[in-house]
JSON list of C-alpha atoms in Angstrom, two decimals:
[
{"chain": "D", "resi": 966, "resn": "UNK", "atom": "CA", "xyz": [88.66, -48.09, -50.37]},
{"chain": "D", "resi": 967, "resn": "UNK", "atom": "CA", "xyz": [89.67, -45.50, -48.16]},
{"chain": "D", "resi": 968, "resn": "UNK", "atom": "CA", "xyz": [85.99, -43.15, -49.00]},
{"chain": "D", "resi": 969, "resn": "UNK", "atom": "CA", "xyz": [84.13, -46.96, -47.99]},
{"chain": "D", "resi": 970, "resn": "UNK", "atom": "CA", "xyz": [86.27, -47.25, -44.54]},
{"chain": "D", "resi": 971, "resn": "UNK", "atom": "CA", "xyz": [85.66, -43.68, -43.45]},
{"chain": "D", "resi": 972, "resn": "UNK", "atom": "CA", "xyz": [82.10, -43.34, -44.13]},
{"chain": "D", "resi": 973, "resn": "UNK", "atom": "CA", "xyz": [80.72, -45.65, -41.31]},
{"chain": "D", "resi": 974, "resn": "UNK", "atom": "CA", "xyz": [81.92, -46.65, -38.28]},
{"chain": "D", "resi": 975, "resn": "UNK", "atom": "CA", "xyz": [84.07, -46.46, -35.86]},
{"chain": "D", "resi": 976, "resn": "UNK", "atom": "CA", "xyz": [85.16, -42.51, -37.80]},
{"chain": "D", "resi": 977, "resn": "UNK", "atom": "CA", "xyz": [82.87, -39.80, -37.61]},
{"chain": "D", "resi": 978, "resn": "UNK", "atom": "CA", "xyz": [83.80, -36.60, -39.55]},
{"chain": "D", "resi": 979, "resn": "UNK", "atom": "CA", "xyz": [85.01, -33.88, -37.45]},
{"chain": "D", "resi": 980, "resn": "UNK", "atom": "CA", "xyz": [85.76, -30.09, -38.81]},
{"chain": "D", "resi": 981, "resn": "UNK", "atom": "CA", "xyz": [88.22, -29.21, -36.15]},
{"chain": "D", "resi": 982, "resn": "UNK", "atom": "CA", "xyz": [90.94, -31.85, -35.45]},
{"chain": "D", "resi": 983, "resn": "UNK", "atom": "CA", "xyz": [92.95, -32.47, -32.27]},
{"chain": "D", "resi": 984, "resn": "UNK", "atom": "CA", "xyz": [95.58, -35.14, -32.12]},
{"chain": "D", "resi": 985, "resn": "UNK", "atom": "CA", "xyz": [94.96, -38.87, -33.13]},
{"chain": "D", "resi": 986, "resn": "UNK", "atom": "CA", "xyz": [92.33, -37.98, -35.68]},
{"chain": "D", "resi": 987, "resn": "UNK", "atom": "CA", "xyz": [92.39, -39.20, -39.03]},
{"chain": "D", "resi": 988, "resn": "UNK", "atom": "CA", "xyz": [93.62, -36.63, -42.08]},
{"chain": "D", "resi": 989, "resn": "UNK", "atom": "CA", "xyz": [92.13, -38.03, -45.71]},
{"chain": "D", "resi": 990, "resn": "UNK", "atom": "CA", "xyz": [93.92, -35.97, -48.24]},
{"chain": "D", "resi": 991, "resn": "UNK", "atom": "CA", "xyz": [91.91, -35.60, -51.69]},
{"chain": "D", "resi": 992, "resn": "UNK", "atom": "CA", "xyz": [92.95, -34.93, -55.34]},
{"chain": "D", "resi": 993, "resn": "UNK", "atom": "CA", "xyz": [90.02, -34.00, -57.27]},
{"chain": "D", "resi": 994, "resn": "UNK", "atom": "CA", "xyz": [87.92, -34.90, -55.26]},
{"chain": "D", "resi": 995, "resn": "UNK", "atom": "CA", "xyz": [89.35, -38.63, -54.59]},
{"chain": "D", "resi": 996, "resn": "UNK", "atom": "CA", "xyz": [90.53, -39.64, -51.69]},
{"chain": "D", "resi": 997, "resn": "UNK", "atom": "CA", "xyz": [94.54, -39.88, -52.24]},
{"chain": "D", "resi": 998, "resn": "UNK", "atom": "CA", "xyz": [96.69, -40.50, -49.27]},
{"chain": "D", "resi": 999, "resn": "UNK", "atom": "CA", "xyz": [95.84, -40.49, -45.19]},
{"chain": "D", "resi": 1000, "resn": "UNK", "atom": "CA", "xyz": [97.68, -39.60, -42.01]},
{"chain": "D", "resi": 1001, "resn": "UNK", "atom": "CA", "xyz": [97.27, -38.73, -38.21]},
{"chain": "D", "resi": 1002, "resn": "UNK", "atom": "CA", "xyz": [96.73, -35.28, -36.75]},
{"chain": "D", "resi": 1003, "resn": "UNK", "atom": "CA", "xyz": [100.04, -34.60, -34.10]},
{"chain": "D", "resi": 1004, "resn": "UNK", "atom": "CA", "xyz": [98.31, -31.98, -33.21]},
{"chain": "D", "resi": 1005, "resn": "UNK", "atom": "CA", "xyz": [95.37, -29.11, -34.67]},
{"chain": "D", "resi": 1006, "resn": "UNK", "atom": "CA", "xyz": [98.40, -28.14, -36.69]},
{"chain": "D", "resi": 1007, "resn": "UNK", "atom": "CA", "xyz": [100.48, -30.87, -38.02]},
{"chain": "D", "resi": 1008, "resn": "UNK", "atom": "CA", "xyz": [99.74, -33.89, -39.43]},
{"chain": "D", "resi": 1009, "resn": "UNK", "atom": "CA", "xyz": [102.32, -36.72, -39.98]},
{"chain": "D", "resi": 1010, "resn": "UNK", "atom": "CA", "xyz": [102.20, -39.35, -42.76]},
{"chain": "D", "resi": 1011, "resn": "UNK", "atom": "CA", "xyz": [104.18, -40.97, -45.19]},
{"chain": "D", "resi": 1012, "resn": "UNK", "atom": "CA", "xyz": [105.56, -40.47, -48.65]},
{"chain": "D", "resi": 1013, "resn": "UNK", "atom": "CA", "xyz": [108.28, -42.54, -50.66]},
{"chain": "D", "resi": 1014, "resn": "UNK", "atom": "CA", "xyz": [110.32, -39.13, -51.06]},
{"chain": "D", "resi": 1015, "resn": "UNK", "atom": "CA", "xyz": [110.01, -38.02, -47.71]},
{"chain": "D", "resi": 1016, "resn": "UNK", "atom": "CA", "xyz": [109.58, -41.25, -45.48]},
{"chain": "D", "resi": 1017, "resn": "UNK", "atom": "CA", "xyz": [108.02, -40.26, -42.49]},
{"chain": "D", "resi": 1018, "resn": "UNK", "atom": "CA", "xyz": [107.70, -36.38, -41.94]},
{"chain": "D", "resi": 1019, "resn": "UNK", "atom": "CA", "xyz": [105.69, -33.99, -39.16]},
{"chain": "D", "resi": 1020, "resn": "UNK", "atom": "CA", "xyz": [104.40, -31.06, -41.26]},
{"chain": "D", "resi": 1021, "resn": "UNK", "atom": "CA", "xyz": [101.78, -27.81, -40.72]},
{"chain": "D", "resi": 1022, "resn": "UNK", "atom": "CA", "xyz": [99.04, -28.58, -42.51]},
{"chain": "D", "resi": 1023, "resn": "UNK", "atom": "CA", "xyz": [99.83, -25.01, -44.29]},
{"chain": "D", "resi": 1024, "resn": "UNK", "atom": "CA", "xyz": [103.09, -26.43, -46.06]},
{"chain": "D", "resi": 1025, "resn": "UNK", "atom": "CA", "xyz": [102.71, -26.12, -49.69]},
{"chain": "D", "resi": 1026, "resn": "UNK", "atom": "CA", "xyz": [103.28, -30.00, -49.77]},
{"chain": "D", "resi": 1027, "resn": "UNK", "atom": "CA", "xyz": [99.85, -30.84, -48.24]},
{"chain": "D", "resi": 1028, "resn": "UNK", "atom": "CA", "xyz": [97.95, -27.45, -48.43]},
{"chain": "D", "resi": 1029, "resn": "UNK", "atom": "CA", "xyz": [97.20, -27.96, -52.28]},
{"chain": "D", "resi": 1030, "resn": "UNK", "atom": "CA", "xyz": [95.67, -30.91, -51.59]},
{"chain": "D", "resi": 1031, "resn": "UNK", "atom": "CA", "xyz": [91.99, -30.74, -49.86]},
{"chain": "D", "resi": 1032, "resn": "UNK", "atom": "CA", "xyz": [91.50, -32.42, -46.12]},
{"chain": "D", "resi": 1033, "resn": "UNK", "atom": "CA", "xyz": [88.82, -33.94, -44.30]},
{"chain": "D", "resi": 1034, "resn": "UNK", "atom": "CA", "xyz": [88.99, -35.31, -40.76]},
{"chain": "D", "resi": 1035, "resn": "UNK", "atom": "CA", "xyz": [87.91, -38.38, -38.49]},
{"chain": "D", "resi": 1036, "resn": "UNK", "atom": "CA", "xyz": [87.80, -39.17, -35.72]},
{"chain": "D", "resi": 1037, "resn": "UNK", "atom": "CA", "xyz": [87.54, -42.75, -34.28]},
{"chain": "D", "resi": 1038, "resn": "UNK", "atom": "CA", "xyz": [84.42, -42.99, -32.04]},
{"chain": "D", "resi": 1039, "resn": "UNK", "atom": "CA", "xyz": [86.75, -44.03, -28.91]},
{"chain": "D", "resi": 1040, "resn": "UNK", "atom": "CA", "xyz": [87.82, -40.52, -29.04]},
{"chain": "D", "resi": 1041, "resn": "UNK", "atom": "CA", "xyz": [84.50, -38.54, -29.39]},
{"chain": "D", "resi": 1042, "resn": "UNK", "atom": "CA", "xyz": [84.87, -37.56, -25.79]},
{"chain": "D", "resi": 1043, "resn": "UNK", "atom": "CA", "xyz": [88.15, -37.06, -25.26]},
{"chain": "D", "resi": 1044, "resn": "UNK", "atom": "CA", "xyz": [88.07, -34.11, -27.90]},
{"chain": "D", "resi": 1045, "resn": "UNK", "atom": "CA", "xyz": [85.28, -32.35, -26.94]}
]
């Protein structure tokens, strides 16, 4: 489900996030778990353990995991 909502519109894949664009977190290659960029740096999303955390994308909790970015289409300009 979440590879079928982010491959067509309104998200367009974007290599360099900036806050409010979508974070799709993979495990072999599947699509896993999702959350929103705070920032180029941190992302925040939610896990049972945790609840709701801010975190660098570089913490050993998300880092092993591969990422790919969105970004809705009402942003496209605001980022650039």
């Amino acid at each position: 489900k979440i590879a079928d909502d982010t491959s067509q519109e309104p998200w367009h894949p974007t290599t360099h996030p900036h806050a409010f664009d979508m974070a799709v977190m993979h495990r072999r290659r599947a699509p896993v778990h999702v959350g929103i960029m705070a920032d180029p740096l941190h992302i925040l999303h939610i896990e049972r353990a945790t609840n709701a955390v801010l975190i660098d994308i570089t913490h050993p909790s998300v880092s092993f995991r591969s990422m790919k970015y969105f970004r809705h289409r009402e942003l496209l300009d605001v980022a650039a």
